[in-house]
PDB file of C-alpha atoms in Angstrom:
ATOM      1  CA  UNK I 129     151.055  20.891 -48.477  1.00 50.00           C
ATOM      2  CA  UNK I 130     147.951  22.445 -46.952  1.00 44.00           C
ATOM      3  CA  UNK I 131     144.413  21.473 -47.997  1.00 44.00           C
ATOM      4  CA  UNK I 132     141.243  23.402 -47.292  1.00 44.00           C
ATOM      5  CA  UNK I 133     137.566  23.424 -48.135  1.00 44.00           C
ATOM      6  CA  UNK I 134     135.698  26.602 -47.096  1.00 46.00           C
ATOM      7  CA  UNK I 135     133.127  26.813 -44.352  1.00 41.00           C
ATOM      8  CA  UNK I 136     130.152  29.124 -44.694  1.00 36.00           C
ATOM      9  CA  UNK I 137     131.248  31.371 -41.808  1.00 35.00           C
ATOM     10  CA  UNK I 138     134.758  31.818 -43.207  1.00 40.00           C
ATOM     11  CA  UNK I 139     133.479  32.691 -46.652  1.00 40.00           C
ATOM     12  CA  UNK I 140     130.720  35.206 -46.133  1.00 35.00           C
ATOM     13  CA  UNK I 141     129.664  37.689 -43.507  1.00 32.00           C
ATOM     14  CA  UNK I 142     126.148  37.817 -42.111  1.00 34.00           C
ATOM     15  CA  UNK I 143     125.606  41.229 -43.709  1.00 32.00           C
ATOM     16  CA  UNK I 144     125.032  39.729 -47.185  1.00 35.00           C
ATOM     17  CA  UNK I 145     121.331  39.777 -47.932  1.00 37.00           C
ATOM     18  CA  UNK I 146     118.649  38.549 -50.304  1.00 45.00           C
ATOM     19  CA  UNK I 147     119.308  36.027 -53.036  1.00 44.00           C
ATOM     20  CA  UNK I 148     123.030  35.812 -52.353  1.00 46.00           C
ATOM     21  CA  UNK I 149     122.443  34.872 -48.707  1.00 44.00           C
ATOM     22  CA  UNK I 150     119.919  32.251 -49.764  1.00 47.00           C
ATOM     23  CA  UNK I 151     122.304  30.758 -52.310  1.00 44.00           C
ATOM     24  CA  UNK I 152     125.153  30.662 -49.831  1.00 40.00           C
ATOM     25  CA  UNK I 153     123.012  28.985 -47.184  1.00 43.00           C
ATOM     26  CA  UNK I 154     122.053  26.266 -49.686  1.00 44.00           C
ATOM     27  CA  UNK I 155     125.680  25.761 -50.704  1.00 40.00           C
ATOM     28  CA  UNK I 156     126.535  23.787 -47.579  1.00 38.00           C
ATOM     29  CA  UNK I 157     130.244  24.580 -47.363  1.00 35.00           C
ATOM     30  CA  UNK I 158     131.911  22.222 -44.889  1.00 34.00           C
ATOM     31  CA  UNK I 159     135.376  21.125 -43.904  1.00 32.00           C
ATOM     32  CA  UNK I 160     136.152  17.821 -45.573  1.00 37.00           C
ATOM     33  CA  UNK I 161     137.810  14.905 -43.802  1.00 33.00           C
ATOM     34  CA  UNK I 162     141.614  15.037 -43.907  1.00 34.00           C
ATOM     35  CA  UNK I 163     141.717  18.668 -45.005  1.00 42.00           C
ATOM     36  CA  UNK I 164     143.369  21.237 -42.780  1.00 46.00           C
ATOM     37  CA  UNK I 165     141.482  24.301 -41.611  1.00 54.00           C
ATOM     38  CA  UNK I 166     142.193  27.499 -43.559  1.00 55.00           C
ATOM     39  CA  UNK I 167     143.824  28.952 -40.452  1.00 68.00           C
ATOM     40  CA  UNK I 168     146.703  26.524 -41.088  1.00 80.00           C
ATOM     41  CA  UNK I 169     147.504  28.480 -44.266  1.00 82.00           C
ATOM     42  CA  UNK I 170     147.395  31.734 -42.352  1.00 80.00           C
ATOM     43  CA  UNK I 171     149.624  30.306 -39.638  1.00 80.00           C
ATOM     44  CA  UNK I 172     152.085  29.089 -42.266  1.00 80.00           C
ATOM     45  CA  UNK I 173     152.146  32.609 -43.727  1.00 80.00           C
ATOM     46  CA  UNK I 174     152.814  34.087 -40.285  1.00 77.00           C
ATOM     47  CA  UNK I 175     155.800  31.743 -40.017  1.00 81.00           C
ATOM     48  CA  UNK I 176     157.164  33.076 -43.297  1.00 87.00           C
ATOM     49  CA  UNK I 177     156.542  31.870 -46.828  1.00 91.00           C
ATOM     50  CA  UNK I 178     159.378  30.303 -48.803  1.00 93.00           C
ATOM     51  CA  UNK I 179     160.155  29.296 -52.363  1.00 95.00           C
ATOM     52  CA  UNK I 180     158.554  25.921 -53.036  1.00 95.00           C
ATOM     53  CA  UNK I 181     155.683  26.290 -50.546  1.00 94.00           C
ATOM     54  CA  UNK I 182     152.501  24.646 -51.851  1.00 94.00           C
ATOM     55  CA  UNK I 183     148.894  25.234 -50.833  1.00 94.00           C
ATOM     56  CA  UNK I 184     145.717  23.542 -52.060  1.00 93.00           C
ATOM     57  CA  UNK I 185     141.981  23.991 -51.626  1.00 94.00           C
ATOM     58  CA  UNK I 186     138.997  21.942 -52.727  1.00 95.00           C
ATOM     59  CA  UNK I 187     135.755  23.418 -54.005  1.00 95.00           C
ATOM     60  CA  UNK I 188     132.594  21.988 -55.519  1.00 97.00           C
ATOM     61  CA  UNK I 189     131.036  24.306 -58.086  1.00 97.00           C
ATOM     62  CA  UNK I 190     127.307  24.653 -57.418  1.00 96.00           C
ATOM     63  CA  UNK I 191     124.367  26.076 -59.316  1.00 94.00           C
ATOM     64  CA  UNK I 192     124.190  28.758 -56.633  1.00 94.00           C
ATOM     65  CA  UNK I 193     127.840  29.706 -57.245  1.00 95.00           C
ATOM     66  CA  UNK I 194     127.124  30.173 -60.946  1.00 95.00           C
ATOM     67  CA  UNK I 195     123.896  32.103 -60.320  1.00 93.00           C
ATOM     68  CA  UNK I 196     125.592  34.430 -57.835  1.00 94.00           C
ATOM     69  CA  UNK I 197     128.547  34.995 -60.146  1.00 95.00           C
ATOM     70  CA  UNK I 198     126.180  35.758 -63.040  1.00 94.00           C
ATOM     71  CA  UNK I 199     124.415  38.327 -60.860  1.00 93.00           C
ATOM     72  CA  UNK I 200     127.644  39.929 -59.653  1.00 93.00           C
ATOM     73  CA  UNK I 201     129.328  39.979 -63.082  1.00 92.00           C
ATOM     74  CA  UNK I 202     126.121  40.689 -65.056  1.00 93.00           C
ATOM     75  CA  UNK I 203     127.154  37.914 -67.463  1.00 90.00           C
ATOM     76  CA  UNK I 204     124.163  35.776 -68.406  1.00 90.00           C
ATOM     77  CA  UNK I 205     125.492  33.693 -71.287  1.00 90.00           C
ATOM     78  CA  UNK I 206     123.060  30.763 -71.739  1.00 89.00           C
ATOM     79  CA  UNK I 207     125.875  28.249 -71.185  1.00 89.00           C
ATOM     80  CA  UNK I 208     125.953  29.480 -67.570  1.00 90.00           C
ATOM     81  CA  UNK I 209     122.290  30.115 -66.776  1.00 89.00           C
ATOM     82  CA  UNK I 210     120.012  28.229 -69.177  1.00 88.00           C
ATOM     83  CA  UNK I 211     119.852  24.500 -68.367  1.00 87.00           C
ATOM     84  CA  UNK I 212     117.984  23.611 -71.543  1.00 85.00           C
ATOM     85  CA  UNK I 213     120.320  25.429 -73.936  1.00 83.00           C
ATOM     86  CA  UNK I 214     123.514  24.420 -72.156  1.00 84.00           C
ATOM     87  CA  UNK I 215     122.434  20.760 -72.036  1.00 84.00           C
ATOM     88  CA  UNK I 216     121.710  20.685 -75.766  1.00 77.00           C
ATOM     89  CA  UNK I 217     125.229  21.882 -76.601  1.00 72.00           C
ATOM     90  CA  UNK I 218     128.601  20.206 -76.159  1.00 75.00           C
ATOM     91  CA  UNK I 219     128.838  21.515 -72.588  1.00 72.00           C
ATOM     92  CA  UNK I 220     126.610  18.830 -71.095  1.00 79.00           C
ATOM     93  CA  UNK I 221     124.868  21.212 -68.720  1.00 88.00           C
ATOM     94  CA  UNK I 222     125.500  24.467 -66.916  1.00 92.00           C
ATOM     95  CA  UNK I 223     129.118  25.565 -66.922  1.00 94.00           C
ATOM     96  CA  UNK I 224     130.946  27.835 -64.523  1.00 96.00           C
ATOM     97  CA  UNK I 225     132.132  31.223 -65.702  1.00 97.00           C
ATOM     98  CA  UNK I 226     135.855  31.141 -66.401  1.00 97.00           C
ATOM     99  CA  UNK I 227     136.512  33.881 -63.873  1.00 97.00           C
ATOM    100  CA  UNK I 228     134.467  32.023 -61.258  1.00 97.00           C
ATOM    101  CA  UNK I 229     136.889  29.126 -61.670  1.00 97.00           C
ATOM    102  CA  UNK I 230     139.830  31.547 -61.647  1.00 97.00           C
ATOM    103  CA  UNK I 231     138.552  33.100 -58.415  1.00 96.00           C
ATOM    104  CA  UNK I 232     139.793  30.042 -56.534  1.00 96.00           C
ATOM    105  CA  UNK I 233     143.215  31.744 -56.660  1.00 95.00           C
ATOM    106  CA  UNK I 234     141.813  34.400 -54.314  1.00 93.00           C
ATOM    107  CA  UNK I 235     140.887  31.826 -51.666  1.00 90.00           C
ATOM    108  CA  UNK I 236     144.532  30.885 -51.213  1.00 92.00           C
ATOM    109  CA  UNK I 237     146.030  34.304 -51.911  1.00 93.00           C
ATOM    110  CA  UNK I 238     143.924  36.044 -49.292  1.00 90.00           C
ATOM    111  CA  UNK I 239     144.882  33.582 -46.593  1.00 89.00           C
ATOM    112  CA  UNK I 240     148.624  33.730 -47.223  1.00 92.00           C
ATOM    113  CA  UNK I 241     148.780  37.520 -47.466  1.00 90.00           C
ATOM    114  CA  UNK I 242     149.356  37.651 -51.229  1.00 94.00           C
ATOM    115  CA  UNK I 243     148.629  41.036 -52.774  1.00 95.00           C
ATOM    116  CA  UNK I 244     148.399  40.288 -56.477  1.00 96.00           C
ATOM    117  CA  UNK I 245     150.020  42.615 -58.985  1.00 97.00           C
ATOM    118  CA  UNK I 246     149.233  40.431 -62.004  1.00 98.00           C
ATOM    119  CA  UNK I 247     147.424  37.233 -62.955  1.00 98.00           C
ATOM    120  CA  UNK I 248     147.550  35.383 -66.271  1.00 98.00           C
ATOM    121  CA  UNK I 249     145.139  32.534 -66.979  1.00 98.00           C
ATOM    122  CA  UNK I 250     145.007  29.681 -69.488  1.00 98.00           C
ATOM    123  CA  UNK I 251     141.568  28.126 -69.574  1.00 98.00           C
ATOM    124  CA  UNK I 252     142.050  24.492 -70.605  1.00 97.00           C
ATOM    125  CA  UNK I 253     138.605  22.955 -70.178  1.00 95.00           C
ATOM    126  CA  UNK I 254     135.069  23.847 -69.186  1.00 93.00           C
ATOM    127  CA  UNK I 255     133.935  23.368 -65.595  1.00 96.00           C
ATOM    128  CA  UNK I 256     130.423  22.070 -65.066  1.00 95.00           C
ATOM    129  CA  UNK I 257     128.141  22.552 -62.099  1.00 95.00           C
ATOM    130  CA  UNK I 258     128.911  19.713 -59.693  1.00 96.00           C
ATOM    131  CA  UNK I 259     132.599  19.493 -60.583  1.00 97.00           C
ATOM    132  CA  UNK I 260     134.945  19.172 -57.610  1.00 97.00           C
ATOM    133  CA  UNK I 261     138.024  21.305 -58.204  1.00 97.00           C
ATOM    134  CA  UNK I 262     141.428  21.307 -56.553  1.00 97.00           C
ATOM    135  CA  UNK I 263     143.339  24.580 -56.776  1.00 96.00           C
ATOM    136  CA  UNK I 264     147.056  24.177 -56.064  1.00 96.00           C
ATOM    137  CA  UNK I 265     149.482  27.046 -55.599  1.00 95.00           C
ATOM    138  CA  UNK I 266     153.261  26.674 -55.743  1.00 97.00           C
ATOM    139  CA  UNK I 267     155.392  29.638 -54.782  1.00 97.00           C
ATOM    140  CA  UNK I 268     158.228  29.755 -57.295  1.00 98.00           C
ATOM    141  CA  UNK I 269     160.208  32.710 -56.016  1.00 97.00           C
ATOM    142  CA  UNK I 270     160.124  35.390 -53.327  1.00 95.00           C
ATOM    143  CA  UNK I 271     162.768  38.097 -53.551  1.00 94.00           C
ATOM    144  CA  UNK I 272     164.221  40.129 -50.677  1.00 92.00           C
ATOM    145  CA  UNK I 273     161.610  42.894 -51.124  1.00 92.00           C
ATOM    146  CA  UNK I 274     158.761  40.398 -50.786  1.00 91.00           C
ATOM    147  CA  UNK I 275     157.891  40.370 -54.500  1.00 95.00           C
ATOM    148  CA  UNK I 276     156.808  36.910 -55.487  1.00 97.00           C
ATOM    149  CA  UNK I 277     155.828  34.611 -58.345  1.00 98.00           C
ATOM    150  CA  UNK I 278     153.488  31.633 -58.033  1.00 98.00           C
ATOM    151  CA  UNK I 279     152.197  29.025 -60.449  1.00 98.00           C
ATOM    152  CA  UNK I 280     148.670  27.756 -59.959  1.00 98.00           C
ATOM    153  CA  UNK I 281     146.819  24.820 -61.448  1.00 98.00           C
ATOM    154  CA  UNK I 282     143.193  23.854 -61.067  1.00 98.00           C
ATOM    155  CA  UNK I 283     142.229  20.223 -61.673  1.00 97.00           C
ATOM    156  CA  UNK I 284     138.876  18.491 -61.720  1.00 97.00           C
ATOM    157  CA  UNK I 285     138.178  15.170 -59.971  1.00 96.00           C
ATOM    158  CA  UNK I 286     139.411  13.288 -63.061  1.00 96.00           C
ATOM    159  CA  UNK I 287     142.774  15.074 -62.628  1.00 96.00           C
ATOM    160  CA  UNK I 288     142.298  17.011 -65.877  1.00 97.00           C
ATOM    161  CA  UNK I 289     143.751  20.513 -65.790  1.00 98.00           C
ATOM    162  CA  UNK I 290     140.943  23.031 -66.252  1.00 98.00           C
ATOM    163  CA  UNK I 291     142.997  26.178 -65.621  1.00 98.00           C
ATOM    164  CA  UNK I 292     146.665  27.122 -65.392  1.00 98.00           C
ATOM    165  CA  UNK I 293     147.759  30.468 -64.009  1.00 98.00           C
ATOM    166  CA  UNK I 294     150.751  32.529 -63.040  1.00 98.00           C
ATOM    167  CA  UNK I 295     150.451  35.298 -60.521  1.00 98.00           C
ATOM    168  CA  UNK I 296     152.871  37.878 -59.246  1.00 98.00           C
ATOM    169  CA  UNK I 297     152.396  39.799 -56.067  1.00 97.00           C
ATOM    170  CA  UNK I 298     153.836  41.047 -52.844  1.00 95.00           C
ATOM    171  CA  UNK I 299     153.768  39.169 -49.600  1.00 88.00           C
ATOM    172  CA  UNK I 300     152.117  41.011 -46.729  1.00 75.00           C
ATOM    173  CA  UNK I 301     153.959  40.710 -43.436  1.00 64.00           C
ATOM    174  CA  UNK I 302     151.578  39.048 -40.989  1.00 54.00           C
ATOM    175  CA  UNK I 303     151.563  39.222 -37.240  1.00 51.00           C
ATOM    176  CA  UNK I 304     151.194  35.988 -35.272  1.00 51.00           C
TER     177      UNK I 304
END
């Protein structure tokens, strides 16, 4: 199994400007001890993906993540952007957008050459700012034409499932 936590340089190009750049710089993405570099996933993909392959990443959801996602998606529900209102409700503070949480699938998929043709999500629990998430992919099947099915689960630090997903796609042939 491969583990990864994103670094700033791997995640965003220097061409991003303004508020987004500021938020990213504050985010402080770093490789965590004992976690393999993302290039290990890419190298595994170059070697050929197989049924049963598993990949995992870690990510801490930050206020900046939520603010940037709100700006990009134009979704400003108070549970995501208003500390006072979200704290007074059952959420216990700012929560991540569901699709922000679901976007962790893209971190793995992009590195292994997965071109998604469908994604289905089951949101099981809210994700709060500060939550550390583990997104784990398991490739269930790859047929001879490179069409594939994967199951994905996202857990918080308490090992509670916050999202379950299934994704289908095609595997891009990668050069080593």
